[in-house]
């Protein structure tokens, strides 16, 4: 047992160096050539392909699986990238069990879908490894488009715009591009600096400049952009975090799960990252699961996720919930935070109210409470738009867009997490960025 394992408080170095490496290794090791053939051979190549219908980017799944089966992984990669230029990251992070693999006829027939995500990763990894580029830019149009945010939505939009011959400048507030692929996705889903390798792969098409450390609202305004570019795409995600509204939430040891995950993703040595011995994570989504699982992997002894509603209402998929349980995280339902307990200004526990639905279906405290002792609390209760929209119309706290991604402001489009419609998933952001780029292209070419 490493020395730090049972230390109270928030301390670094709970594990031995070997243990960190084991814990943060690839969640699903890639398929080798033989495994890929065997898996591809399970596909029925359905003519109506329900898997393709379920994919938000509509990748021709039976086609790319057939290409793998005929030992043509580069052809398969081209089929994938035609629809989804971030197909490599999506192969790693998509909740396939809720999308293509849930729809796979083999799932219905035998409860064992074709491993579409793993096959997609097999093909795209080979293409990226040999730096195969499948797309050539159209002749320069002389039009310039500004993209705000270098996350999945912005990168996907930029690639499609560059393909059509437009010149793109991406502005991102952070020091590195990639958005949540770089700062949010759990380390064990995309190890080895994959997010930056993908940014390089996407921008290799040419015609795309990325300017990091430049924030809309601080360094320039939306009207600056629409004044100096022919069109603007907003893909700035959700940078704000909801407040807990529990007494004592400012105490030392209460942190945002997103910040914790971002620091973890950027840490060059995981042994330097401090983590509590007993952790409570508040929330029921993917961010809560990622924070809880990664706390456990960093050596926290007890990790409890608390969610104010039941298992069925959790945003985290069943796969994610099972992963958390398998890693030793306890998930408790129908509990809402009421008060952060402190000892000398530091967190010592969390008081929670039991919740239930009343006769009208409204969520109400039952009047009973419980306490969980802990030295660190992570808030993972949803994100919000960090800006006031800079003059574009909002709906439900997001930028209002139509079916093509057009905002209320002329020449300005939006997509990904910051815009209305769609689930907050990487693949949805890619689809929305791509489709908004097509709409911008039609506008710029007078169609
Ligand atoms: C912890 C966590 C884990 C997740 N795990 C998964 C997963 O496993 N699978 C999955 O499918 N989805 C997952 N998601 C959701 C997924 O990451 C998002 O849906 C996706 O990244 C949205 O892409 P986007 O381009 O809209 O926004 P983002 O990825 O948030 O990118 C927005 C970019 O805009 C920049 N920006 C923000 N404000 C400004 C500004 N004012 N000026 C300039 N730049 C700005 C940001 O720096 C960022 O680079 C996860 C999300 C979180 C938070
Ligand atoms: S539904 Fe399943 S079996 Fe049918 S084409 Fe898609 S992956 Fe193949």
Coordinates of C-alpha atoms and ligand atoms in Angstrom, one line a residue:
X1 CA 0.0 0.0 0.0
X2 CA 1.4 3.5 -0.9
X3 CA 2.1 5.8 2.1
X4 CA -0.4 8.4 1.1
X5 CA -3.4 6.1 0.7
X6 CA -5.1 6.6 4.0
X7 CA -4.0 10.2 4.8
X8 CA -6.9 12.5 5.8
X9 CA -7.4 15.7 3.9
X10 CA -6.7 16.7 0.3
X11 CA -3.2 15.4 -0.5
X12 CA -1.1 14.4 -3.5
X13 CA 0.7 11.1 -4.0
X14 CA -1.8 8.6 -2.6
X15 CA -0.6 5.9 -5.0
X16 CA 2.6 4.4 -6.3
X17 CA 3.8 5.6 -9.8
X18 CA 2.9 2.2 -11.3
X19 CA -0.6 2.3 -9.9
X20 CA -1.3 5.7 -11.5
X21 CA -0.1 4.3 -14.9
X22 CA -2.4 1.2 -14.5
X23 CA -5.4 3.2 -13.3
X24 CA -5.3 5.8 -16.2
X25 CA -4.6 3.4 -19.0
X26 CA -6.9 3.2 -22.0
X27 CA -10.4 2.2 -20.9
X28 CA -10.9 0.1 -24.0
X29 CA -7.6 -1.1 -25.6
X30 CA -7.9 -0.9 -29.4
X31 CA -8.8 -3.9 -31.6
X32 CA -5.9 -5.5 -33.5
X33 CA -6.3 -6.5 -37.2
X34 CA -7.6 -10.0 -36.5
X35 CA -10.1 -8.8 -33.9
X36 CA -11.3 -6.1 -36.2
X37 CA -12.0 -8.7 -39.0
X38 CA -13.8 -11.0 -36.6
X39 CA -16.0 -8.1 -35.3
X40 CA -16.6 -6.7 -38.8
X41 CA -17.7 -10.2 -39.9
X42 CA -20.6 -10.0 -37.3
X43 CA -22.3 -7.2 -39.2
X44 CA -25.3 -8.1 -41.4
X45 CA -24.9 -5.0 -43.6
X46 CA -28.5 -4.2 -43.0
X47 CA -30.0 -2.4 -46.0
X48 CA -32.0 0.0 -43.8
X49 CA -29.0 0.3 -41.3
X50 CA -30.7 1.4 -38.0
X51 CA -27.3 2.1 -36.6
X52 CA -26.7 4.8 -39.2
X53 CA -30.0 6.4 -38.5
X54 CA -29.1 6.5 -34.8
X55 CA -25.8 8.2 -35.5
X56 CA -26.1 12.0 -35.1
X57 CA -23.5 12.4 -37.9
X58 CA -25.2 9.7 -40.1
X59 CA -21.9 7.8 -40.8
X60 CA -22.5 5.1 -43.3
X61 CA -21.7 2.4 -40.8
X62 CA -22.4 -0.8 -42.8
X63 CA -20.2 0.6 -45.6
X64 CA -17.2 1.3 -43.4
X65 CA -17.5 -2.0 -41.7
X66 CA -17.5 -3.7 -45.1
X67 CA -14.4 -1.8 -46.0
X68 CA -12.7 -3.0 -42.8
X69 CA -13.7 -6.6 -43.7
X70 CA -12.1 -6.2 -47.2
X71 CA -8.9 -5.1 -45.5
X72 CA -9.4 -1.5 -46.6
X73 CA -9.1 0.5 -43.3
X74 CA -8.2 3.7 -45.1
X75 CA -11.3 3.5 -47.2
X76 CA -13.3 2.9 -44.0
X77 CA -11.7 6.0 -42.4
X78 CA -12.6 8.1 -45.5
X79 CA -16.2 6.9 -45.2
X80 CA -16.2 8.0 -41.5
X81 CA -14.4 11.3 -42.0
X82 CA -16.8 12.3 -44.8
X83 CA -19.5 12.7 -42.2
X84 CA -17.5 13.2 -39.1
X85 CA -14.0 14.7 -39.2
X86 CA -13.7 14.1 -35.4
X87 CA -14.5 10.4 -36.0
X88 CA -11.4 9.4 -34.0
X89 CA -12.5 11.1 -30.8
X90 CA -16.1 10.1 -31.2
X91 CA -15.0 6.5 -31.5
X92 CA -13.5 6.9 -28.1
X93 CA -16.1 8.9 -26.2
X94 CA -19.5 8.4 -27.9
X95 CA -22.1 6.7 -25.6
X96 CA -22.5 4.1 -28.4
X97 CA -24.7 2.0 -26.1
X98 CA -27.3 4.7 -26.4
X99 CA -26.8 5.5 -30.1
X100 CA -25.6 3.2 -32.9
X101 CA -25.0 0.1 -30.8
X102 CA -28.3 0.4 -29.1
X103 CA -30.0 0.4 -32.5
X104 CA -27.9 -2.5 -33.9
X105 CA -30.1 -5.4 -34.9
X106 CA -27.7 -7.7 -33.1
X107 CA -28.4 -5.9 -29.9
X108 CA -32.1 -6.6 -30.3
X109 CA -31.5 -10.2 -31.4
X110 CA -28.8 -11.3 -28.9
X111 CA -28.0 -8.4 -26.6
X112 CA -24.6 -8.2 -28.2
X113 CA -24.3 -5.4 -30.7
X114 CA -21.5 -5.1 -33.3
X115 CA -18.7 -3.1 -31.6
X116 CA -19.2 -0.2 -34.0
X117 CA -17.2 2.3 -31.8
X118 CA -14.2 0.0 -31.6
X119 CA -14.3 -0.6 -35.4
X120 CA -14.5 3.1 -36.0
X121 CA -11.5 3.6 -33.8
X122 CA -9.6 0.8 -35.6
X123 CA -10.0 2.5 -39.0
X124 CA -9.5 6.1 -37.9
X125 CA -6.4 5.3 -35.8
X126 CA -4.8 3.7 -38.9
X127 CA -5.5 6.7 -41.1
X128 CA -4.3 9.2 -38.5
X129 CA -1.2 7.1 -37.8
X130 CA -0.1 7.3 -41.5
X131 CA -1.4 10.9 -41.7
X132 CA -3.7 10.0 -44.6
X133 CA -5.7 13.1 -45.8
X134 CA -8.7 12.4 -47.8
X135 CA -10.0 15.9 -48.6
X136 CA -8.7 18.7 -50.9
X137 CA -9.8 22.3 -50.5
X138 CA -11.9 23.9 -53.2
X139 CA -10.3 27.0 -54.9
X140 CA -10.1 30.0 -52.6
X141 CA -13.4 31.9 -52.4
X142 CA -11.9 35.0 -50.9
X143 CA -14.4 34.8 -48.1
X144 CA -13.4 34.9 -44.4
X145 CA -15.2 33.2 -41.5
X146 CA -14.6 33.7 -37.8
X147 CA -15.2 30.7 -35.5
X148 CA -15.4 31.3 -31.8
X149 CA -14.3 28.2 -29.8
X150 CA -11.9 25.4 -30.9
X151 CA -14.0 22.6 -29.4
X152 CA -15.7 19.8 -31.5
X153 CA -18.3 22.2 -32.9
X154 CA -15.8 24.9 -33.9
X155 CA -13.3 22.4 -35.4
X156 CA -15.9 20.6 -37.3
X157 CA -17.4 23.8 -38.7
X158 CA -13.9 25.1 -39.6
X159 CA -12.9 21.9 -41.5
X160 CA -16.1 22.0 -43.6
X161 CA -15.7 25.7 -44.3
X162 CA -12.0 25.3 -45.3
X163 CA -13.0 22.4 -47.5
X164 CA -15.3 24.8 -49.4
X165 CA -12.4 27.2 -50.0
X166 CA -13.2 29.8 -47.3
X167 CA -10.5 31.1 -45.0
X168 CA -11.2 30.4 -41.3
X169 CA -9.8 32.0 -38.1
X170 CA -10.7 30.2 -34.9
X171 CA -10.5 32.2 -31.7
X172 CA -10.3 30.3 -28.4
X173 CA -10.1 31.7 -24.9
X174 CA -8.0 28.8 -23.5
X175 CA -4.3 28.3 -24.0
X176 CA -4.9 25.0 -26.0
X177 CA -7.5 24.2 -28.7
X178 CA -9.7 21.1 -28.5
X179 CA -12.4 22.4 -26.1
X180 CA -13.7 19.7 -23.7
X181 CA -11.9 17.0 -25.8
X182 CA -8.8 18.6 -24.3
X183 CA -10.1 19.8 -20.9
X184 CA -13.1 17.7 -20.1
X185 CA -13.2 14.1 -21.5
X186 CA -12.0 11.6 -18.9
X187 CA -8.3 10.8 -19.2
X188 CA -8.8 7.1 -19.6
X189 CA -11.1 7.6 -22.6
X190 CA -8.6 9.5 -24.7
X191 CA -5.1 9.0 -23.3
X192 CA -1.8 10.0 -25.0
X193 CA -2.5 13.6 -26.1
X194 CA -5.1 12.3 -28.7
X195 CA -7.1 15.6 -28.5
X196 CA -4.1 17.6 -29.8
X197 CA -3.2 15.0 -32.4
X198 CA -6.8 15.3 -33.7
X199 CA -6.7 19.1 -33.8
X200 CA -3.5 18.8 -36.0
X201 CA -5.2 16.2 -38.2
X202 CA -8.3 18.4 -38.7
X203 CA -6.4 21.6 -39.4
X204 CA -4.0 19.9 -41.8
X205 CA -6.5 20.5 -44.6
X206 CA -5.2 24.1 -44.6
X207 CA -6.9 27.5 -44.6
X208 CA -7.5 27.4 -40.8
X209 CA -5.7 29.6 -38.3
X210 CA -6.2 29.1 -34.6
X211 CA -5.6 32.0 -32.2
X212 CA -5.6 30.8 -28.6
X213 CA -5.9 33.0 -25.5
X214 CA -8.4 35.3 -27.4
X215 CA -11.9 35.5 -25.8
X216 CA -15.1 36.9 -27.2
X217 CA -16.4 39.4 -24.7
X218 CA -12.9 40.3 -23.3
X219 CA -10.6 40.7 -26.3
X220 CA -13.2 41.5 -29.0
X221 CA -17.0 41.8 -29.4
X222 CA -19.4 40.0 -31.7
X223 CA -19.9 43.1 -33.7
X224 CA -16.1 43.4 -34.2
X225 CA -16.2 40.0 -35.7
X226 CA -19.3 40.4 -37.9
X227 CA -17.8 43.8 -39.1
X228 CA -14.5 42.2 -40.2
X229 CA -15.6 38.7 -41.4
X230 CA -18.1 37.6 -43.9
X231 CA -19.7 35.2 -41.4
X232 CA -19.3 34.1 -37.8
X233 CA -19.8 30.7 -36.1
X234 CA -20.2 30.6 -32.3
X235 CA -19.1 27.3 -30.8
X236 CA -18.1 28.4 -27.3
X237 CA -19.7 25.7 -25.3
X238 CA -21.0 26.2 -21.8
X239 CA -18.2 27.7 -19.7
X240 CA -20.3 28.7 -16.6
X241 CA -21.1 26.4 -13.7
X242 CA -24.4 26.3 -11.8
X243 CA -24.4 27.3 -8.1
X244 CA -25.1 24.7 -5.5
X245 CA -27.4 26.9 -3.4
X246 CA -26.3 25.0 -0.3
X247 CA -25.2 26.7 2.9
X248 CA -21.3 26.8 3.2
X249 CA -20.6 26.1 -0.5
X250 CA -17.6 28.5 -0.4
X251 CA -15.7 26.4 2.2
X252 CA -12.2 25.1 1.3
X253 CA -12.5 21.7 -0.3
X254 CA -15.7 22.5 -2.3
X255 CA -14.6 22.5 -5.9
X256 CA -16.1 22.5 -9.4
X257 CA -15.9 19.0 -11.0
X258 CA -15.0 20.5 -14.4
X259 CA -12.0 22.4 -12.9
X260 CA -10.8 19.3 -11.2
X261 CA -11.2 17.2 -14.5
X262 CA -9.4 20.0 -16.5
X263 CA -6.5 20.1 -14.0
X264 CA -6.2 16.3 -14.1
X265 CA -6.2 16.3 -17.9
X266 CA -3.4 18.9 -17.9
X267 CA -1.3 17.4 -15.1
X268 CA 2.1 16.1 -16.4
X269 CA 2.5 14.0 -13.2
X270 CA -0.7 12.6 -11.7
X271 CA 1.2 12.0 -8.4
X272 CA 1.3 15.8 -7.9
X273 CA -2.5 16.2 -8.0
X274 CA -4.0 16.5 -4.5
X275 CA -7.2 14.5 -3.9
X276 CA -9.3 13.9 -0.8
X277 CA -9.6 10.7 1.2
X278 CA -13.4 10.8 1.3
X279 CA -15.2 12.5 -1.6
X280 CA -18.8 13.4 -2.3
X281 CA -19.7 14.3 -5.9
X282 CA -23.0 16.1 -6.4
X283 CA -24.8 15.4 -9.7
X284 CA -26.1 12.6 -11.9
X285 CA -24.5 13.3 -15.3
X286 CA -21.4 12.3 -17.2
X287 CA -19.3 15.0 -15.5
X288 CA -20.3 13.6 -12.1
X289 CA -19.4 10.1 -13.1
X290 CA -16.0 11.2 -14.6
X291 CA -15.1 13.2 -11.5
X292 CA -16.1 10.3 -9.2
X293 CA -14.3 7.6 -11.2
X294 CA -11.2 9.7 -11.6
X295 CA -11.2 10.6 -7.8
X296 CA -11.2 6.9 -7.1
X297 CA -8.4 6.2 -9.7
X298 CA -6.3 8.9 -8.0
X299 CA -6.5 7.0 -4.8
X300 CA -9.5 8.4 -2.8
X301 CA -10.7 5.8 -0.4
X302 CA -14.4 6.5 -0.4
X303 CA -16.2 8.2 -3.3
X304 CA -20.0 8.8 -3.1
X305 CA -22.1 10.3 -5.9
X306 CA -25.3 11.9 -4.7
X307 CA -28.2 12.6 -7.0
X308 CA -31.5 14.3 -6.1
X309 CA -33.7 12.0 -8.2
X310 CA -33.8 8.3 -9.0
X311 CA -31.5 6.0 -11.1
X312 CA -33.8 6.3 -14.2
X313 CA -33.6 10.1 -14.3
X314 CA -29.8 10.2 -14.2
X315 CA -28.2 11.7 -17.3
X316 CA -25.2 9.4 -17.1
X317 CA -25.8 6.3 -19.2
X318 CA -26.3 2.9 -17.7
X319 CA -22.8 2.1 -19.0
X320 CA -21.3 5.1 -17.2
X321 CA -23.2 4.2 -14.0
X322 CA -22.0 0.6 -14.2
X323 CA -18.4 1.8 -14.8
X324 CA -18.6 4.0 -11.7
X325 CA -19.9 1.1 -9.6
X326 CA -17.2 -1.2 -11.0
X327 CA -14.5 1.3 -10.0
X328 CA -15.9 1.3 -6.4
X329 CA -18.0 4.5 -6.5
X330 CA -21.2 4.4 -4.4
X331 CA -24.2 6.1 -6.1
X332 CA -26.9 7.3 -3.7
X333 CA -30.2 8.6 -5.1
X334 CA -33.0 10.9 -3.8
X335 CA -30.5 13.1 -1.9
X336 CA -30.0 16.9 -2.3
X337 CA -27.2 18.9 -0.6
X338 CA -28.5 21.2 2.2
X339 CA -25.4 22.3 4.1
X340 CA -21.6 21.9 3.8
X341 CA -20.2 21.1 7.3
X342 CA -16.8 22.5 8.1
X343 CA -14.1 22.2 10.6
X344 CA -11.7 25.1 10.8
X345 CA -13.0 26.5 7.5
X346 CA -12.4 23.2 5.7
X347 CA -15.1 20.7 4.5
X348 CA -15.7 17.9 7.0
X349 CA -19.0 16.6 5.7
X350 CA -22.2 17.2 3.7
X351 CA -25.7 17.4 5.1
X352 CA -28.3 16.1 2.6
X353 CA -32.0 16.2 2.5
X354 CA -34.0 13.1 1.4
X355 CA -36.1 13.9 -1.6
X356 CA -39.3 12.4 -3.1
X357 CA -41.9 13.2 -5.7
X358 CA -45.2 14.5 -4.3
X359 CA -48.7 13.7 -5.7
X360 CA -48.2 16.3 -8.5
X361 CA -44.8 14.9 -9.5
X362 CA -42.9 17.8 -8.0
X363 CA -39.6 17.0 -6.3
X364 CA -39.8 17.9 -2.6
X365 CA -37.7 17.3 0.6
X366 CA -39.3 14.6 2.8
X367 CA -38.1 16.4 6.0
X368 CA -35.5 13.7 6.8
X369 CA -31.8 14.4 6.5
X370 CA -28.5 12.5 6.6
X371 CA -24.8 13.4 6.7
X372 CA -21.9 12.0 4.8
X373 CA -18.4 12.7 6.3
X374 CA -15.9 13.9 3.6
X375 CA -12.9 16.1 3.1
X376 CA -13.7 17.1 -0.5
X377 CA -16.9 17.9 -2.4
X378 CA -17.2 18.2 -6.2
X379 CA -20.1 20.1 -7.8
X380 CA -21.2 18.6 -11.1
X381 CA -24.6 20.1 -11.3
X382 CA -24.6 21.4 -14.9
X383 CA -23.1 24.1 -16.9
X384 CA -24.4 27.4 -18.2
X385 CA -23.5 29.9 -21.0
X386 CA -20.7 32.0 -19.7
X387 CA -21.7 35.1 -21.7
X388 CA -24.9 37.1 -22.0
X389 CA -25.0 36.1 -25.7
X390 CA -23.5 39.4 -26.9
X391 CA -26.7 40.5 -28.4
X392 CA -27.9 37.3 -30.0
X393 CA -31.3 36.0 -28.8
X394 CA -31.2 33.3 -26.1
X395 CA -33.8 30.5 -25.3
X396 CA -33.7 28.4 -22.2
X397 CA -30.2 29.8 -21.3
X398 CA -28.7 28.9 -24.7
X399 CA -28.2 30.7 -28.0
X400 CA -31.4 30.3 -30.0
X401 CA -30.8 28.7 -33.4
X402 CA -33.0 27.5 -36.3
X403 CA -32.6 24.1 -38.0
X404 CA -29.6 25.3 -39.9
X405 CA -27.9 26.9 -36.9
X406 CA -28.7 30.5 -37.8
X407 CA -29.0 32.8 -34.8
X408 CA -31.2 35.9 -34.5
X409 CA -28.3 38.1 -35.8
X410 CA -27.5 38.4 -39.5
X411 CA -24.3 36.6 -40.6
X412 CA -24.0 34.8 -37.2
X413 CA -24.5 31.0 -36.7
X414 CA -24.1 28.8 -33.6
X415 CA -23.8 25.2 -32.7
X416 CA -22.7 22.6 -30.1
X417 CA -23.4 22.9 -26.4
X418 CA -23.9 26.7 -26.5
X419 CA -26.8 26.5 -28.9
X420 CA -30.4 25.2 -28.4
X421 CA -31.3 21.7 -29.7
X422 CA -29.3 18.5 -29.4
X423 CA -27.9 16.6 -26.5
X424 CA -24.7 17.9 -25.0
X425 CA -22.5 15.3 -26.7
X426 CA -19.3 15.5 -28.7
X427 CA -20.9 13.9 -31.7
X428 CA -23.9 16.3 -31.7
X429 CA -21.5 19.2 -31.5
X430 CA -19.6 17.8 -34.6
X431 CA -22.9 17.4 -36.5
X432 CA -24.1 20.9 -35.7
X433 CA -20.8 22.5 -36.6
X434 CA -20.7 20.7 -39.9
X435 CA -24.3 21.5 -40.8
X436 CA -24.0 25.2 -39.8
X437 CA -20.9 25.3 -42.0
X438 CA -22.9 24.0 -45.0
X439 CA -25.5 26.7 -44.3
X440 CA -22.8 29.4 -44.1
X441 CA -21.4 28.1 -47.4
X442 CA -24.8 28.4 -49.1
X443 CA -25.1 32.0 -47.7
X444 CA -21.6 32.9 -48.9
X445 CA -22.0 31.5 -52.3
X446 CA -25.4 33.2 -52.7
X447 CA -27.4 29.9 -52.9
Ligands
LIG1 C1 -16.5 16.4 -17.8 C2 -17.2 16.2 -19.1 C3 -17.1 14.9 -19.7 C4 -17.7 14.7 -20.9 N1 -17.7 13.4 -21.5 C5 -18.3 13.2 -22.6 C6 -18.2 11.9 -23.2 O1 -17.6 11.0 -22.7 N2 -18.8 11.7 -24.4 C7 -19.5 12.7 -25.1 O2 -20.0 12.5 -26.2 N3 -19.6 13.9 -24.5 C8 -19.0 14.2 -23.4 N4 -19.1 15.4 -22.8 C9 -19.8 16.5 -23.5 C10 -18.9 17.0 -24.7 O3 -17.6 17.2 -24.2 C11 -19.5 18.3 -25.2 O4 -20.8 18.1 -25.6 C12 -18.7 18.9 -26.4 O5 -17.4 19.1 -26.0 C13 -19.3 20.2 -26.9 O6 -18.5 20.7 -27.9 P1 -18.5 22.3 -28.1 O7 -17.6 22.5 -29.2 O8 -19.9 22.8 -28.3 O9 -18.0 23.0 -26.8 P2 -16.6 22.8 -26.0 O10 -16.0 21.5 -26.1 O11 -17.0 23.3 -24.6 O12 -15.7 23.9 -26.6 C14 -15.9 25.3 -26.5 C15 -14.6 26.0 -26.8 O13 -14.9 27.4 -26.8 C16 -14.0 28.1 -26.0 N5 -14.6 29.4 -25.5 C17 -15.5 29.5 -24.5 N6 -15.9 30.8 -24.3 C18 -15.1 31.5 -25.2 C19 -15.0 32.9 -25.5 N7 -15.8 33.8 -24.9 N8 -14.2 33.2 -26.5 C20 -13.4 32.3 -27.2 N9 -13.5 31.0 -26.9 C21 -14.3 30.6 -26.0 C22 -13.6 27.2 -24.9 O14 -12.3 27.5 -24.4 C23 -13.6 25.8 -25.7 O15 -12.4 25.5 -26.3 C24 -18.5 15.7 -21.6 C25 -18.5 17.0 -21.0 C26 -17.9 17.2 -19.8 C27 -18.0 18.6 -19.2
LIG2 S1 -27.4 -2.5 -37.4 FE1 -25.7 -3.8 -36.7 S2 -25.7 -5.5 -38.1 FE2 -27.0 -3.9 -39.1 S3 -25.6 -2.7 -40.4 FE3 -25.6 -1.7 -38.4 S4 -23.8 -2.6 -37.3 FE4 -24.3 -4.0 -39.0

